[in-house]
mmCIF file of C-alpha atoms in Angstrom:
data_model
loop_
_atom_site.group_PDB
_atom_site.id
_atom_site.type_symbol
_atom_site.label_atom_id
_atom_site.label_comp_id
_atom_site.label_asym_id
_atom_site.label_seq_id
_atom_site.Cartn_x
_atom_site.Cartn_y
_atom_site.Cartn_z
ATOM 1 C CA UNK A 1 -49.378 49.835 -30.502
ATOM 2 C CA UNK A 2 -47.543 51.653 -27.057
ATOM 3 C CA UNK A 3 -49.985 51.903 -23.742
ATOM 4 C CA UNK A 4 -50.628 55.066 -22.451
ATOM 5 C CA UNK A 5 -48.390 54.444 -19.399
ATOM 6 C CA UNK A 6 -45.584 54.017 -21.727
ATOM 7 C CA UNK A 7 -43.247 56.700 -22.818
ATOM 8 C CA UNK A 8 -42.179 57.030 -26.388
ATOM 9 C CA UNK A 9 -38.197 55.715 -26.873
ATOM 10 C CA UNK A 10 -36.415 58.161 -28.750
ATOM 11 C CA UNK A 11 -32.999 57.612 -29.827
ATOM 12 C CA UNK A 12 -31.053 60.018 -29.629
ATOM 13 C CA UNK A 13 -29.442 60.862 -33.864
ATOM 14 C CA UNK A 14 -26.292 60.302 -33.907
ATOM 15 C CA UNK A 15 -23.532 62.056 -36.390
ATOM 16 C CA UNK A 16 -20.909 60.225 -38.598
ATOM 17 C CA UNK A 17 -18.113 59.808 -37.609
ATOM 18 C CA UNK A 18 -15.609 63.240 -39.165
ATOM 19 C CA UNK A 19 -13.197 61.497 -41.312
ATOM 20 C CA UNK A 20 -9.850 62.900 -40.641
ATOM 21 C CA UNK A 21 -8.741 65.345 -43.442
ATOM 22 C CA UNK A 22 -5.644 64.554 -45.069
ATOM 23 C CA UNK A 23 -3.604 67.211 -43.025
ATOM 24 C CA UNK A 24 -4.562 65.730 -39.910
ATOM 25 C CA UNK A 25 -2.993 62.567 -41.019
ATOM 26 C CA UNK A 26 -0.177 63.537 -43.160
ATOM 27 C CA UNK A 27 3.213 63.486 -41.003
ATOM 28 C CA UNK A 28 5.060 65.328 -42.720
ATOM 29 C CA UNK A 29 6.102 68.850 -41.121
ATOM 30 C CA UNK A 30 4.201 72.259 -43.168
ATOM 31 C CA UNK A 31 6.176 73.455 -45.367
ATOM 32 C CA UNK A 32 5.200 77.390 -44.958
ATOM 33 C CA UNK A 33 7.314 79.765 -43.010
ATOM 34 C CA UNK A 34 6.694 82.025 -40.658
ATOM 35 C CA UNK A 35 6.592 85.314 -41.024
ATOM 36 C CA UNK A 36 9.242 87.149 -38.754
ATOM 37 C CA UNK A 37 7.096 89.167 -36.958
ATOM 38 C CA UNK A 38 4.869 86.524 -36.652
ATOM 39 C CA UNK A 39 6.934 83.558 -34.614
ATOM 40 C CA UNK A 40 5.197 81.389 -31.857
ATOM 41 C CA UNK A 41 6.075 83.112 -28.499
ATOM 42 C CA UNK A 42 5.556 81.961 -24.463
ATOM 43 C CA UNK A 43 4.271 84.331 -22.052
ATOM 44 C CA UNK A 44 5.803 85.920 -19.179
ATOM 45 C CA UNK A 45 4.667 87.374 -16.768
ATOM 46 C CA UNK A 46 6.822 89.692 -14.345
ATOM 47 C CA UNK A 47 6.367 90.794 -11.770
ATOM 48 C CA UNK A 48 7.439 94.553 -11.007
ATOM 49 C CA UNK A 49 7.741 97.333 -7.938
ATOM 50 C CA UNK A 50 5.752 99.994 -8.610
ATOM 51 C CA UNK A 51 8.387 102.664 -9.303
ATOM 52 C CA UNK A 52 9.883 99.918 -11.621
ATOM 53 C CA UNK A 53 6.838 100.056 -13.490
ATOM 54 C CA UNK A 54 6.503 103.668 -13.293
ATOM 55 C CA UNK A 55 10.100 104.269 -14.270
ATOM 56 C CA UNK A 56 9.011 101.172 -17.479
ATOM 57 C CA UNK A 57 5.873 102.829 -18.259
ATOM 58 C CA UNK A 58 6.620 106.615 -18.927
ATOM 59 C CA UNK A 59 9.717 105.689 -20.513
ATOM 60 C CA UNK A 60 8.566 103.479 -23.501
ATOM 61 C CA UNK A 61 4.932 106.101 -22.850
ATOM 62 C CA UNK A 62 7.144 108.902 -23.555
ATOM 63 C CA UNK A 63 8.654 107.018 -26.612
ATOM 64 C CA UNK A 64 6.458 104.907 -27.331
ATOM 65 C CA UNK A 65 7.912 101.753 -27.270
ATOM 66 C CA UNK A 66 5.854 99.372 -25.680
ATOM 67 C CA UNK A 67 6.647 97.303 -22.229
ATOM 68 C CA UNK A 68 6.858 94.410 -24.301
ATOM 69 C CA UNK A 69 9.775 95.483 -26.361
ATOM 70 C CA UNK A 70 11.590 97.269 -23.628
ATOM 71 C CA UNK A 71 11.645 94.344 -22.265
ATOM 72 C CA UNK A 72 13.260 92.111 -25.165
ATOM 73 C CA UNK A 73 15.152 94.523 -25.811
ATOM 74 C CA UNK A 74 17.022 94.350 -22.397
ATOM 75 C CA UNK A 75 17.127 90.157 -21.728
ATOM 76 C CA UNK A 76 18.805 90.617 -25.461
ATOM 77 C CA UNK A 77 21.699 93.012 -23.927
ATOM 78 C CA UNK A 78 21.633 90.631 -20.351
ATOM 79 C CA UNK A 79 22.151 87.402 -21.811
ATOM 80 C CA UNK A 80 25.099 88.809 -24.097
ATOM 81 C CA UNK A 81 26.514 90.403 -20.821
ATOM 82 C CA UNK A 82 29.596 87.482 -19.825
ATOM 83 C CA UNK A 83 28.247 85.480 -17.191
ATOM 84 C CA UNK A 84 29.624 87.237 -14.014
ATOM 85 C CA UNK A 85 28.692 89.975 -15.032
ATOM 86 C CA UNK A 86 25.441 88.819 -15.527
ATOM 87 C CA UNK A 87 25.427 87.360 -11.519
ATOM 88 C CA UNK A 88 26.130 90.233 -10.266
ATOM 89 C CA UNK A 89 23.208 92.345 -11.548
ATOM 90 C CA UNK A 90 20.825 90.049 -10.897
ATOM 91 C CA UNK A 91 22.697 89.814 -6.602
ATOM 92 C CA UNK A 92 21.642 94.014 -7.228
ATOM 93 C CA UNK A 93 18.054 93.169 -9.031
ATOM 94 C CA UNK A 94 16.667 91.595 -5.676
ATOM 95 C CA UNK A 95 18.864 94.366 -3.173
#
């Protein structure tokens, strides 16, 4: 019997530890491939001056093309350039 001054001790219920699923413990790589439209990507932030942003927005919206598509196409073309032309293009863009 407890005295009136001692609160009853209550222990918090303990949930059983989850067992790892077979997928989580497997060391094999997944066999399925992602479709060509669903590939892992990395987000990149690009800071643009107001004039560049307005040109990008205007051109893309008039053709229903996303900023993403324009920037990816520009990068693809940039990396097709010979190294010396890339260097010159970057110098020009910094001015």
